[in-house]
Coordinates of C-alpha atoms in Angstrom, one line a residue:
Chain A
G41 CA -20.5 13.1 -11.8
D42 CA -18.8 11.7 -8.7
S43 CA -20.9 11.6 -5.5
V44 CA -20.9 10.3 -1.9
T45 CA -23.9 8.9 -0.1
Q46 CA -24.0 8.5 3.7
M47 CA -26.6 7.0 6.0
E48 CA -28.9 9.6 7.5
G49 CA -28.6 10.3 11.2
P50 CA -28.7 10.9 13.9
V51 CA -27.1 7.7 15.1
T52 CA -27.7 7.3 18.8
L53 CA -25.6 4.9 20.9
S54 CA -24.7 4.1 24.4
E55 CA -21.1 4.4 25.5
E56 CA -19.0 1.3 24.6
A57 CA -21.4 0.3 21.8
F58 CA -20.2 -0.7 18.3
L59 CA -20.4 2.0 15.7
T60 CA -21.0 1.6 11.9
I61 CA -21.7 4.6 9.7
N62 CA -22.3 3.6 6.1
C63 CA -20.7 5.4 3.1
T64 CA -20.9 4.5 -0.6
Y65 CA -19.5 6.4 -3.5
T66 CA -19.8 6.8 -7.2
A67 CA -16.7 7.7 -9.2
T68 CA -15.4 7.3 -12.7
G69 CA -11.7 7.0 -11.8
Y70 CA -9.7 5.8 -8.8
P71 CA -10.6 8.2 -6.0
S72 CA -9.0 8.6 -2.6
L73 CA -11.5 8.3 0.3
F74 CA -11.6 10.2 3.5
W75 CA -13.6 10.5 6.8
Y76 CA -13.7 13.9 8.4
V77 CA -15.2 14.7 11.8
Q78 CA -16.7 17.9 13.0
Y79 CA -17.0 18.5 16.7
P80 CA -19.5 21.1 18.0
G81 CA -18.4 24.6 17.2
E82 CA -15.4 23.6 15.2
G83 CA -14.4 23.0 11.6
L84 CA -13.8 19.6 9.9
Q85 CA -10.8 17.5 10.9
L86 CA -9.3 14.7 8.9
L87 CA -10.1 11.4 10.8
L88 CA -8.6 8.9 8.4
K89 CA -8.1 8.2 4.7
A90 CA -7.4 5.4 2.2
T91 CA -5.9 5.8 -1.2
K92 CA -6.5 2.6 -3.0
A93 CA -8.6 -0.5 -3.0
D94 CA -8.3 -2.7 0.1
D95 CA -6.5 0.0 2.0
K96 CA -7.6 0.3 5.6
G97 CA -7.4 3.8 7.2
S98 CA -7.4 4.0 11.0
N99 CA -7.1 6.6 13.7
K100 CA -8.3 7.0 17.3
G101 CA -9.9 3.6 17.3
F102 CA -11.9 4.3 14.1
E103 CA -11.4 2.2 11.0
A104 CA -12.6 2.2 7.4
T105 CA -11.7 -0.1 4.5
Y106 CA -11.7 0.9 0.8
R107 CA -13.9 -1.7 -0.9
K108 CA -13.9 -1.2 -4.6
E109 CA -16.2 -4.1 -5.3
T110 CA -19.0 -2.6 -3.3
T111 CA -17.9 1.0 -3.7
S112 CA -18.0 1.5 0.0
F113 CA -16.0 3.0 2.8
H114 CA -17.9 2.3 6.0
L115 CA -16.7 3.8 9.3
E116 CA -16.4 1.5 12.3
K117 CA -15.4 1.7 15.9
G118 CA -15.5 -1.1 18.4
S119 CA -16.4 0.9 21.5
V120 CA -17.6 4.5 21.3
Q121 CA -17.2 7.2 23.9
V122 CA -19.3 10.2 24.8
S123 CA -16.4 12.3 23.4
D124 CA -17.0 10.8 19.9
S125 CA -20.3 12.7 19.6
A126 CA -19.9 14.7 16.5
V127 CA -20.8 14.9 12.8
Y128 CA -19.0 12.5 10.5
F129 CA -18.4 13.3 6.8
C130 CA -17.4 10.8 4.2
A131 CA -15.6 12.4 1.2
L132 CA -13.7 11.5 -2.0
S133 CA -11.2 13.2 -4.1
D134 CA -10.7 12.4 -7.8
G135 CA -6.9 12.0 -7.3
S136 CA -5.9 14.7 -9.8
T137 CA -6.5 17.6 -7.5
D138 CA -7.2 18.0 -3.8
K139 CA -10.9 18.9 -4.5
L140 CA -13.2 17.0 -2.2
I141 CA -16.8 15.8 -2.7
F142 CA -18.6 15.4 0.6
G143 CA -21.5 13.4 1.8
T144 CA -24.2 15.1 3.8
G145 CA -22.8 14.1 7.1
T146 CA -24.0 11.8 9.9
R147 CA -24.5 13.0 13.4
L148 CA -23.4 10.6 16.1
Q149 CA -24.8 11.0 19.7
V150 CA -23.2 8.9 22.4
F151 CA -24.9 8.8 25.8
P152 CA -23.3 7.6 29.0
Chain B
E277 CA -4.9 23.9 16.3
T278 CA -5.3 23.1 12.6
G279 CA -3.0 25.7 11.2
V280 CA -6.0 27.5 9.5
T281 CA -7.3 30.5 11.4
Q282 CA -10.6 32.2 10.5
T283 CA -11.8 35.6 11.8
P284 CA -14.3 36.6 13.1
R285 CA -15.8 33.5 14.6
H286 CA -19.2 35.1 14.7
L287 CA -20.7 37.9 12.6
V288 CA -24.1 39.4 12.6
M289 CA -24.9 41.9 9.9
G290 CA -27.8 43.6 8.2
M291 CA -28.6 43.0 4.6
T292 CA -27.2 46.4 3.5
N293 CA -23.9 46.0 5.3
K294 CA -20.5 45.2 3.8
K295 CA -18.2 43.0 5.8
S296 CA -15.3 40.6 5.1
L297 CA -14.3 37.2 6.4
K298 CA -10.6 36.4 6.7
C299 CA -8.8 33.2 6.5
E300 CA -5.0 32.6 7.2
Q301 CA -3.1 29.4 6.9
H302 CA 0.3 28.7 8.4
L303 CA 0.9 25.4 6.7
G304 CA 2.8 26.5 3.6
H305 CA -0.1 25.3 1.4
N306 CA -0.8 26.5 -2.1
A307 CA -4.5 25.9 -2.4
M308 CA -7.3 27.5 -0.5
Y309 CA -11.1 27.0 -0.4
W310 CA -14.3 28.6 0.8
Y311 CA -17.2 26.4 1.8
K312 CA -20.7 27.1 2.9
Q313 CA -22.3 24.9 5.5
S314 CA -26.0 25.2 6.1
A315 CA -28.2 23.2 8.3
K316 CA -29.5 20.0 6.7
K317 CA -27.6 20.6 3.5
P318 CA -24.4 19.1 2.1
L319 CA -21.2 21.1 2.4
E320 CA -21.1 23.5 -0.6
L321 CA -17.8 24.3 -2.2
M322 CA -17.9 28.0 -3.2
F323 CA -14.4 29.0 -4.5
V324 CA -11.1 27.4 -5.0
Y325 CA -7.8 29.2 -5.3
S326 CA -4.5 27.6 -6.4
L327 CA -1.3 29.7 -6.3
E328 CA -3.5 32.8 -5.7
E329 CA -5.5 32.2 -8.9
R330 CA -9.2 31.4 -8.8
V331 CA -9.6 28.0 -10.4
E332 CA -13.2 27.3 -9.5
N333 CA -16.3 29.4 -8.9
N334 CA -19.4 27.2 -8.3
S335 CA -22.2 29.5 -9.5
V336 CA -21.9 31.6 -6.4
P337 CA -23.9 34.9 -6.4
S338 CA -21.9 38.0 -7.0
R339 CA -22.7 39.3 -3.5
F340 CA -19.9 37.0 -2.4
S341 CA -16.5 38.2 -3.7
P342 CA -13.4 36.3 -2.9
E343 CA -9.9 37.7 -2.8
C344 CA -6.6 35.8 -2.4
P345 CA -3.7 38.4 -2.1
N346 CA -1.1 35.7 -1.4
S347 CA -1.0 31.9 -0.8
S348 CA -1.4 32.4 3.0
H349 CA -4.5 34.6 3.0
L350 CA -8.0 34.3 1.7
F351 CA -10.9 36.8 2.1
L352 CA -14.6 36.6 1.4
H353 CA -16.1 40.0 0.9
L354 CA -19.8 40.2 1.6
H355 CA -22.3 42.8 0.5
T356 CA -26.1 43.1 0.2
L357 CA -26.6 39.6 1.6
Q358 CA -29.9 37.8 2.0
P359 CA -31.3 35.9 5.1
E360 CA -30.7 32.6 3.3
D361 CA -27.0 33.4 3.3
S362 CA -26.9 32.8 7.1
A363 CA -24.6 29.8 7.5
L364 CA -21.2 28.6 8.7
Y365 CA -18.5 29.6 6.3
L366 CA -15.5 27.3 6.4
C367 CA -12.1 28.0 4.9
A368 CA -9.7 25.1 4.1
S369 CA -6.2 24.8 2.6
S370 CA -4.2 21.9 1.0
Q371 CA -0.8 21.5 -0.5
G372 CA -2.3 22.0 -3.9
I373 CA -2.1 20.8 -7.5
G374 CA 1.3 19.2 -8.2
A375 CA 1.9 18.0 -4.7
G376 CA 0.7 14.6 -5.5
R377 CA -2.4 12.7 -4.8
N378 CA -4.3 12.2 -1.6
Q379 CA -3.4 15.5 0.1
P380 CA -6.1 16.2 2.7
Q381 CA -7.7 19.6 3.3
H382 CA -7.2 21.3 6.6
F383 CA -10.1 23.4 7.8
G384 CA -10.5 26.4 10.0
D385 CA -13.2 26.6 12.7
G386 CA -15.4 28.7 10.5
T387 CA -17.3 32.0 10.8
R388 CA -20.9 31.7 11.9
L389 CA -22.7 34.4 9.8
S390 CA -26.2 35.6 10.7
I391 CA -28.1 38.0 8.4
L392 CA -30.8 40.1 10.0

C-alpha cells in the first residue's frame, strides 16, 4: 500500500540555519503531496502542497518540490527562526479521495 | 482559527466512565475524520465520514463509537476505555469526495485524553 517515510528527529538547529527535512513516498498512482506543521498544543496546519511532478509548493519561506524520479518531497527553508520549532508531517493523498497517509513526523527545535 | 473546533480541549476520565468528544466545522465541508495521535507513533486514522455516512472504520475497538448527525458535527463517544487509549484525538474536515483532487484537510486543536 501507499506509505510515507520521514527522517527521524529531532532536528536541532541554530536560528538562521538552513533546514532540510527528508520525505520519500511509495504510491501506486499519482498522489498529491503535502507538508503539515503542528505547533505545541495545536492541531495540524497545512503548510504547503504539490499536486504533480515538478510542482514546487511554498509558504512562509518553506519550499518542497515534487520529485517523481526520486519519489521525494523534501522540505527546505533557507533561514529558520525560533518560531519554526514544531513537528512537521509529510503526507500524501491518492487523488481519488481526500484521505491522507502521514509520515511519523519530524520534530524541529530551533535555538537562538 | 482553522474553522474546526474541538471540545473539550482536555479530558481526564476513569476506565468506567462514559464521555463524548465533540467536533464542529464551520467550513461547509462534507467529509470529517477522527485521528488518534500517540507519542512516538504515526497519526492513526480512526473513522471517516462523507455526507454523514461512515465510509471507513480502521479496526477501531468498539469502545470508541462515532456519530455524525450532520455534515457540520462529529462526535466520538467513549466508554470503558483503557490506559493505552490516552492520546490526543484530532478531528479534521475536508471538502469531500466529488470536490476534486488535492483538497487539504483542516484540523482542530485536538482533545487531550487521559485515562486513569
